[in-house]
PDB file of N, CA and C in Angstrom:
ATOM      1  N   PRO A   1     -42.271-127.823 -79.314  1.00  0.00           N
ATOM      2  CA  PRO A   1     -42.704-129.246 -79.108  1.00  0.00           C
ATOM      3  C   PRO A   1     -42.258-129.471 -77.503  1.00  0.00           C
ATOM      4  N   PHE A   2     -41.464-129.027 -76.805  1.00  0.00           N
ATOM      5  CA  PHE A   2     -41.380-128.932 -75.321  1.00  0.00           C
ATOM      6  C   PHE A   2     -42.762-128.389 -74.915  1.00  0.00           C
ATOM      7  N   LEU A   3     -43.248-127.216 -75.093  1.00  0.00           N
ATOM      8  CA  LEU A   3     -44.436-127.023 -74.582  1.00  0.00           C
ATOM      9  C   LEU A   3     -45.729-127.598 -74.663  1.00  0.00           C
ATOM     10  N   CYS A   4     -45.656-128.408 -76.032  1.00  0.00           N
ATOM     11  CA  CYS A   4     -46.829-129.288 -76.207  1.00  0.00           C
ATOM     12  C   CYS A   4     -46.758-130.557 -75.248  1.00  0.00           C
ATOM     13  N   GLN A   5     -45.474-130.937 -75.058  1.00  0.00           N
ATOM     14  CA  GLN A   5     -45.135-132.276 -74.196  1.00  0.00           C
ATOM     15  C   GLN A   5     -45.650-131.793 -72.626  1.00  0.00           C
ATOM     16  N   ARG A   6     -45.449-130.597 -72.056  1.00  0.00           N
ATOM     17  CA  ARG A   6     -45.676-130.157 -70.956  1.00  0.00           C
ATOM     18  C   ARG A   6     -47.054-130.049 -70.744  1.00  0.00           C
ATOM     19  N   ILE A   7     -47.892-129.607 -71.880  1.00  0.00           N
ATOM     20  CA  ILE A   7     -49.025-129.400 -71.601  1.00  0.00           C
ATOM     21  C   ILE A   7     -49.831-130.735 -71.719  1.00  0.00           C
ATOM     22  N   PHE A   8     -49.336-131.635 -72.309  1.00  0.00           N
ATOM     23  CA  PHE A   8     -49.970-133.026 -72.558  1.00  0.00           C
ATOM     24  C   PHE A   8     -49.802-133.711 -71.147  1.00  0.00           C
ATOM     25  N   GLU A   9     -48.461-133.485 -70.340  1.00  0.00           N
ATOM     26  CA  GLU A   9     -48.368-134.042 -68.924  1.00  0.00           C
ATOM     27  C   GLU A   9     -49.372-133.341 -67.734  1.00  0.00           C
ATOM     28  N   GLU A  10     -49.375-132.051 -67.845  1.00  0.00           N
ATOM     29  CA  GLU A  10     -50.406-131.511 -67.193  1.00  0.00           C
ATOM     30  C   GLU A  10     -51.772-131.931 -67.240  1.00  0.00           C
ATOM     31  N   LEU A  11     -52.269-132.036 -68.614  1.00  0.00           N
ATOM     32  CA  LEU A  11     -53.523-132.960 -68.749  1.00  0.00           C
ATOM     33  C   LEU A  11     -53.660-134.098 -68.272  1.00  0.00           C
ATOM     34  N   ARG A  12     -52.363-134.932 -68.511  1.00  0.00           N
ATOM     35  CA  ARG A  12     -52.438-136.364 -67.972  1.00  0.00           C
ATOM     36  C   ARG A  12     -52.686-136.433 -66.539  1.00  0.00           C
ATOM     37  N   MET A  13     -52.009-135.365 -65.719  1.00  0.00           N
ATOM     38  CA  MET A  13     -51.935-135.474 -64.365  1.00  0.00           C
ATOM     39  C   MET A  13     -53.274-135.437 -63.696  1.00  0.00           C
ATOM     40  N   GLN A  14     -54.228-134.792 -64.367  1.00  0.00           N
ATOM     41  CA  GLN A  14     -55.622-134.726 -64.002  1.00  0.00           C
ATOM     42  C   GLN A  14     -56.268-135.809 -64.089  1.00  0.00           C
ATOM     43  N   THR A  15     -56.000-136.956 -64.752  1.00  0.00           N
ATOM     44  CA  THR A  15     -56.664-137.928 -64.803  1.00  0.00           C
ATOM     45  C   THR A  15     -55.842-139.309 -64.198  1.00  0.00           C
ATOM     46  N   TYR A  16     -56.703-140.120 -63.498  1.00  0.00           N
ATOM     47  CA  TYR A  16     -56.094-141.219 -63.024  1.00  0.00           C
ATOM     48  C   TYR A  16     -56.296-142.553 -63.778  1.00  0.00           C
ATOM     49  N   THR A  17     -55.633-143.353 -63.556  1.00  0.00           N
ATOM     50  CA  THR A  17     -55.549-144.733 -64.231  1.00  0.00           C
ATOM     51  C   THR A  17     -56.758-145.500 -63.312  1.00  0.00           C
ATOM     52  N   ARG A  18     -57.305-146.392 -63.545  1.00  0.00           N
ATOM     53  CA  ARG A  18     -58.312-147.381 -62.628  1.00  0.00           C
ATOM     54  C   ARG A  18     -57.445-147.877 -61.460  1.00  0.00           C
ATOM     55  N   TYR A  19     -56.088-148.089 -61.389  1.00  0.00           N
ATOM     56  CA  TYR A  19     -55.395-148.616 -60.515  1.00  0.00           C
ATOM     57  C   TYR A  19     -54.985-147.409 -59.362  1.00  0.00           C
ATOM     58  N   GLU A  20     -54.727-146.413 -59.664  1.00  0.00           N
ATOM     59  CA  GLU A  20     -54.654-145.447 -59.036  1.00  0.00           C
ATOM     60  C   GLU A  20     -55.736-144.897 -58.269  1.00  0.00           C
ATOM     61  N   LYS A  21     -56.796-144.805 -58.988  1.00  0.00           N
ATOM     62  CA  LYS A  21     -58.293-144.688 -58.323  1.00  0.00           C
ATOM     63  C   LYS A  21     -58.724-145.550 -57.514  1.00  0.00           C
ATOM     64  N   ALA A  22     -58.352-146.811 -57.599  1.00  0.00           N
ATOM     65  CA  ALA A  22     -58.773-147.783 -56.511  1.00  0.00           C
ATOM     66  C   ALA A  22     -57.705-147.669 -55.423  1.00  0.00           C
ATOM     67  N   ARG A  23     -56.515-147.519 -55.529  1.00  0.00           N
ATOM     68  CA  ARG A  23     -55.489-147.056 -54.656  1.00  0.00           C
ATOM     69  C   ARG A  23     -56.005-145.943 -53.620  1.00  0.00           C
ATOM     70  N   ILE A  24     -56.214-144.790 -54.178  1.00  0.00           N
ATOM     71  CA  ILE A  24     -56.555-143.517 -53.586  1.00  0.00           C
ATOM     72  C   ILE A  24     -57.997-143.856 -52.693  1.00  0.00           C
ATOM     73  N   VAL A  25     -58.729-144.340 -53.240  1.00  0.00           N
ATOM     74  CA  VAL A  25     -60.332-144.545 -52.868  1.00  0.00           C
ATOM     75  C   VAL A  25     -60.271-145.471 -51.431  1.00  0.00           C
ATOM     76  N   GLY A  26     -59.436-146.538 -51.951  1.00  0.00           N
ATOM     77  CA  GLY A  26     -59.204-147.823 -51.090  1.00  0.00           C
ATOM     78  C   GLY A  26     -58.222-147.162 -49.515  1.00  0.00           C
ATOM     79  N   ALA A  27     -57.503-146.057 -49.818  1.00  0.00           N
ATOM     80  CA  ALA A  27     -56.532-145.712 -48.797  1.00  0.00           C
ATOM     81  C   ALA A  27     -57.506-144.725 -48.085  1.00  0.00           C
ATOM     82  N   ARG A  28     -58.014-143.929 -48.636  1.00  0.00           N
ATOM     83  CA  ARG A  28     -59.166-143.088 -47.961  1.00  0.00           C
ATOM     84  C   ARG A  28     -60.217-143.502 -47.254  1.00  0.00           C
ATOM     85  N   ALA A  29     -60.832-144.620 -47.590  1.00  0.00           N
ATOM     86  CA  ALA A  29     -61.801-145.421 -47.061  1.00  0.00           C
ATOM     87  C   ALA A  29     -61.184-146.152 -45.875  1.00  0.00           C
ATOM     88  N   LEU A  30     -60.040-146.847 -45.876  1.00  0.00           N
ATOM     89  CA  LEU A  30     -59.401-147.062 -44.616  1.00  0.00           C
ATOM     90  C   LEU A  30     -59.107-146.022 -43.534  1.00  0.00           C
ATOM     91  N   GLN A  31     -58.738-144.943 -43.984  1.00  0.00           N
ATOM     92  CA  GLN A  31     -58.594-143.736 -43.199  1.00  0.00           C
ATOM     93  C   GLN A  31     -59.976-143.245 -42.378  1.00  0.00           C
ATOM     94  N   ILE A  32     -60.996-143.294 -43.301  1.00  0.00           N
ATOM     95  CA  ILE A  32     -62.353-142.799 -42.627  1.00  0.00           C
ATOM     96  C   ILE A  32     -63.096-143.671 -41.755  1.00  0.00           C
ATOM     97  N   SER A  33     -62.796-145.138 -42.394  1.00  0.00           N
ATOM     98  CA  SER A  33     -62.956-146.208 -41.101  1.00  0.00           C
ATOM     99  C   SER A  33     -61.964-146.227 -39.758  1.00  0.00           C
ATOM    100  N   MET A  34     -60.810-145.886 -40.009  1.00  0.00           N
ATOM    101  CA  MET A  34     -60.439-145.603 -38.639  1.00  0.00           C
ATOM    102  C   MET A  34     -60.335-144.244 -37.708  1.00  0.00           C
ATOM    103  N   GLY A  35     -61.418-143.482 -38.212  1.00  0.00           N
ATOM    104  CA  GLY A  35     -61.900-142.195 -37.602  1.00  0.00           C
ATOM    105  C   GLY A  35     -61.517-140.926 -38.030  1.00  0.00           C
ATOM    106  N   ALA A  36     -60.985-140.869 -39.252  1.00  0.00           N
ATOM    107  CA  ALA A  36     -60.471-139.670 -39.758  1.00  0.00           C
ATOM    108  C   ALA A  36     -61.842-138.783 -40.223  1.00  0.00           C
ATOM    109  N   PRO A  37     -61.379-137.491 -40.122  1.00  0.00           N
ATOM    110  CA  PRO A  37     -62.688-136.491 -40.419  1.00  0.00           C
ATOM    111  C   PRO A  37     -63.289-136.667 -41.866  1.00  0.00           C
ATOM    112  N   ILE A  38     -64.606-136.698 -42.110  1.00  0.00           N
ATOM    113  CA  ILE A  38     -65.059-136.727 -43.458  1.00  0.00           C
ATOM    114  C   ILE A  38     -64.933-135.171 -43.883  1.00  0.00           C
ATOM    115  N   LEU A  39     -64.703-135.240 -45.283  1.00  0.00           N
ATOM    116  CA  LEU A  39     -64.577-133.939 -46.039  1.00  0.00           C
ATOM    117  C   LEU A  39     -65.626-133.163 -46.612  1.00  0.00           C
ATOM    118  N   ILE A  40     -66.649-134.299 -46.682  1.00  0.00           N
ATOM    119  CA  ILE A  40     -67.902-133.600 -47.407  1.00  0.00           C
ATOM    120  C   ILE A  40     -69.102-133.908 -46.625  1.00  0.00           C
ATOM    121  N   ALA A  41     -70.216-133.271 -46.781  1.00  0.00           N
ATOM    122  CA  ALA A  41     -71.438-133.435 -46.063  1.00  0.00           C
ATOM    123  C   ALA A  41     -72.276-134.677 -46.985  1.00  0.00           C
ATOM    124  N   THR A  42     -72.201-135.823 -46.491  1.00  0.00           N
ATOM    125  CA  THR A  42     -73.024-137.024 -46.826  1.00  0.00           C
ATOM    126  C   THR A  42     -73.869-137.630 -45.943  1.00  0.00           C
ATOM    127  N   SER A  43     -75.076-138.302 -46.392  1.00  0.00           N
ATOM    128  CA  SER A  43     -75.850-138.949 -45.767  1.00  0.00           C
ATOM    129  C   SER A  43     -75.484-140.494 -45.527  1.00  0.00           C
ATOM    130  N   SER A  44     -74.454-140.817 -46.454  1.00  0.00           N
ATOM    131  CA  SER A  44     -73.923-142.401 -46.523  1.00  0.00           C
ATOM    132  C   SER A  44     -73.089-142.657 -44.805  1.00  0.00           C
ATOM    133  N   ILE A  45     -73.209-143.782 -44.613  1.00  0.00           N
ATOM    134  CA  ILE A  45     -72.263-144.223 -43.619  1.00  0.00           C
ATOM    135  C   ILE A  45     -71.073-145.262 -43.628  1.00  0.00           C
ATOM    136  N   ASP A  46     -71.296-145.637 -44.969  1.00  0.00           N
ATOM    137  CA  ASP A  46     -70.001-146.607 -45.512  1.00  0.00           C
ATOM    138  C   ASP A  46     -69.042-146.106 -45.910  1.00  0.00           C
ATOM    139  N   PRO A  47     -67.819-146.481 -45.357  1.00  0.00           N
ATOM    140  CA  PRO A  47     -66.548-145.630 -45.633  1.00  0.00           C
ATOM    141  C   PRO A  47     -66.096-145.753 -47.282  1.00  0.00           C
ATOM    142  N   LEU A  48     -66.509-146.770 -47.681  1.00  0.00           N
ATOM    143  CA  LEU A  48     -66.298-146.708 -49.272  1.00  0.00           C
ATOM    144  C   LEU A  48     -67.018-145.808 -50.051  1.00  0.00           C
ATOM    145  N   GLU A  49     -68.118-145.883 -49.943  1.00  0.00           N
ATOM    146  CA  GLU A  49     -69.005-144.838 -50.781  1.00  0.00           C
ATOM    147  C   GLU A  49     -68.671-143.616 -50.233  1.00  0.00           C
ATOM    148  N   ILE A  50     -68.507-143.227 -49.190  1.00  0.00           N
ATOM    149  CA  ILE A  50     -67.826-141.752 -48.494  1.00  0.00           C
ATOM    150  C   ILE A  50     -66.643-141.346 -49.508  1.00  0.00           C
ATOM    151  N   ALA A  51     -65.718-142.544 -49.534  1.00  0.00           N
ATOM    152  CA  ALA A  51     -64.450-141.980 -49.967  1.00  0.00           C
ATOM    153  C   ALA A  51     -64.762-142.028 -51.583  1.00  0.00           C
ATOM    154  N   MET A  52     -65.667-142.919 -52.124  1.00  0.00           N
ATOM    155  CA  MET A  52     -65.885-142.639 -53.709  1.00  0.00           C
ATOM    156  C   MET A  52     -66.413-141.251 -54.008  1.00  0.00           C
ATOM    157  N   GLU A  53     -67.469-140.831 -53.106  1.00  0.00           N
ATOM    158  CA  GLU A  53     -67.877-139.652 -53.114  1.00  0.00           C
ATOM    159  C   GLU A  53     -67.018-138.317 -52.987  1.00  0.00           C
ATOM    160  N   GLU A  54     -66.024-138.579 -52.060  1.00  0.00           N
ATOM    161  CA  GLU A  54     -65.134-137.626 -52.014  1.00  0.00           C
ATOM    162  C   GLU A  54     -64.060-137.666 -53.098  1.00  0.00           C
ATOM    163  N   PHE A  55     -63.916-138.719 -53.699  1.00  0.00           N
ATOM    164  CA  PHE A  55     -63.035-138.664 -54.837  1.00  0.00           C
ATOM    165  C   PHE A  55     -63.248-138.133 -56.127  1.00  0.00           C
ATOM    166  N   ASP A  56     -65.175-138.305 -56.430  1.00  0.00           N
ATOM    167  CA  ASP A  56     -65.668-137.725 -57.491  1.00  0.00           C
ATOM    168  C   ASP A  56     -65.863-136.192 -57.403  1.00  0.00           C
ATOM    169  N   ARG A  57     -65.926-135.808 -55.983  1.00  0.00           N
ATOM    170  CA  ARG A  57     -65.923-134.353 -55.731  1.00  0.00           C
ATOM    171  C   ARG A  57     -64.400-133.702 -55.715  1.00  0.00           C
ATOM    172  N   GLU A  58     -63.183-134.377 -55.877  1.00  0.00           N
ATOM    173  CA  GLU A  58     -62.125-134.167 -55.927  1.00  0.00           C
ATOM    174  C   GLU A  58     -61.666-133.223 -54.737  1.00  0.00           C
ATOM    175  N   VAL A  59     -61.969-133.833 -53.728  1.00  0.00           N
ATOM    176  CA  VAL A  59     -61.695-133.453 -52.246  1.00  0.00           C
ATOM    177  C   VAL A  59     -60.604-134.161 -51.479  1.00  0.00           C
ATOM    178  N   ILE A  60     -60.295-135.264 -51.956  1.00  0.00           N
ATOM    179  CA  ILE A  60     -59.401-136.314 -51.260  1.00  0.00           C
ATOM    180  C   ILE A  60     -57.911-135.604 -51.255  1.00  0.00           C
ATOM    181  N   PRO A  61     -57.284-135.356 -49.986  1.00  0.00           N
ATOM    182  CA  PRO A  61     -55.848-134.801 -50.043  1.00  0.00           C
ATOM    183  C   PRO A  61     -54.865-135.707 -50.188  1.00  0.00           C
ATOM    184  N   ILE A  62     -54.800-136.723 -51.269  1.00  0.00           N
ATOM    185  CA  ILE A  62     -53.790-137.544 -51.321  1.00  0.00           C
ATOM    186  C   ILE A  62     -53.361-137.406 -52.978  1.00  0.00           C
ATOM    187  N   THR A  63     -52.109-137.433 -53.364  1.00  0.00           N
ATOM    188  CA  THR A  63     -51.430-137.277 -54.593  1.00  0.00           C
ATOM    189  C   THR A  63     -51.003-138.390 -55.163  1.00  0.00           C
ATOM    190  N   VAL A  64     -50.893-138.614 -56.394  1.00  0.00           N
ATOM    191  CA  VAL A  64     -49.891-139.665 -56.855  1.00  0.00           C
ATOM    192  C   VAL A  64     -48.829-139.398 -57.476  1.00  0.00           C
ATOM    193  N   LYS A  65     -47.738-139.960 -57.067  1.00  0.00           N
ATOM    194  CA  LYS A  65     -46.235-139.634 -57.535  1.00  0.00           C
ATOM    195  C   LYS A  65     -45.872-140.835 -58.417  1.00  0.00           C
ATOM    196  N   ARG A  66     -45.873-140.169 -59.771  1.00  0.00           N
ATOM    197  CA  ARG A  66     -45.814-141.240 -60.999  1.00  0.00           C
ATOM    198  C   ARG A  66     -44.048-141.240 -61.320  1.00  0.00           C
ATOM    199  N   ARG A  67     -43.656-142.519 -61.551  1.00  0.00           N
ATOM    200  CA  ARG A  67     -42.185-142.557 -61.981  1.00  0.00           C
ATOM    201  C   ARG A  67     -42.226-142.430 -63.507  1.00  0.00           C
TER     202      ARG A  67
END
């Protein structure tokens, strides 16, 4: 039972709720707009679009700490 619960928790940590995604992408877009380096090669100049693309490619160095 414990192993199954641990595996379930590991799988759950790989997915984010829509609120977590909004918070991560918003925070990253703010960082980009303030001059943070962009972590991917893109032709977009909009910080929000860049942050969303970084999120989709899973390169944003932000983690979520759940309670």
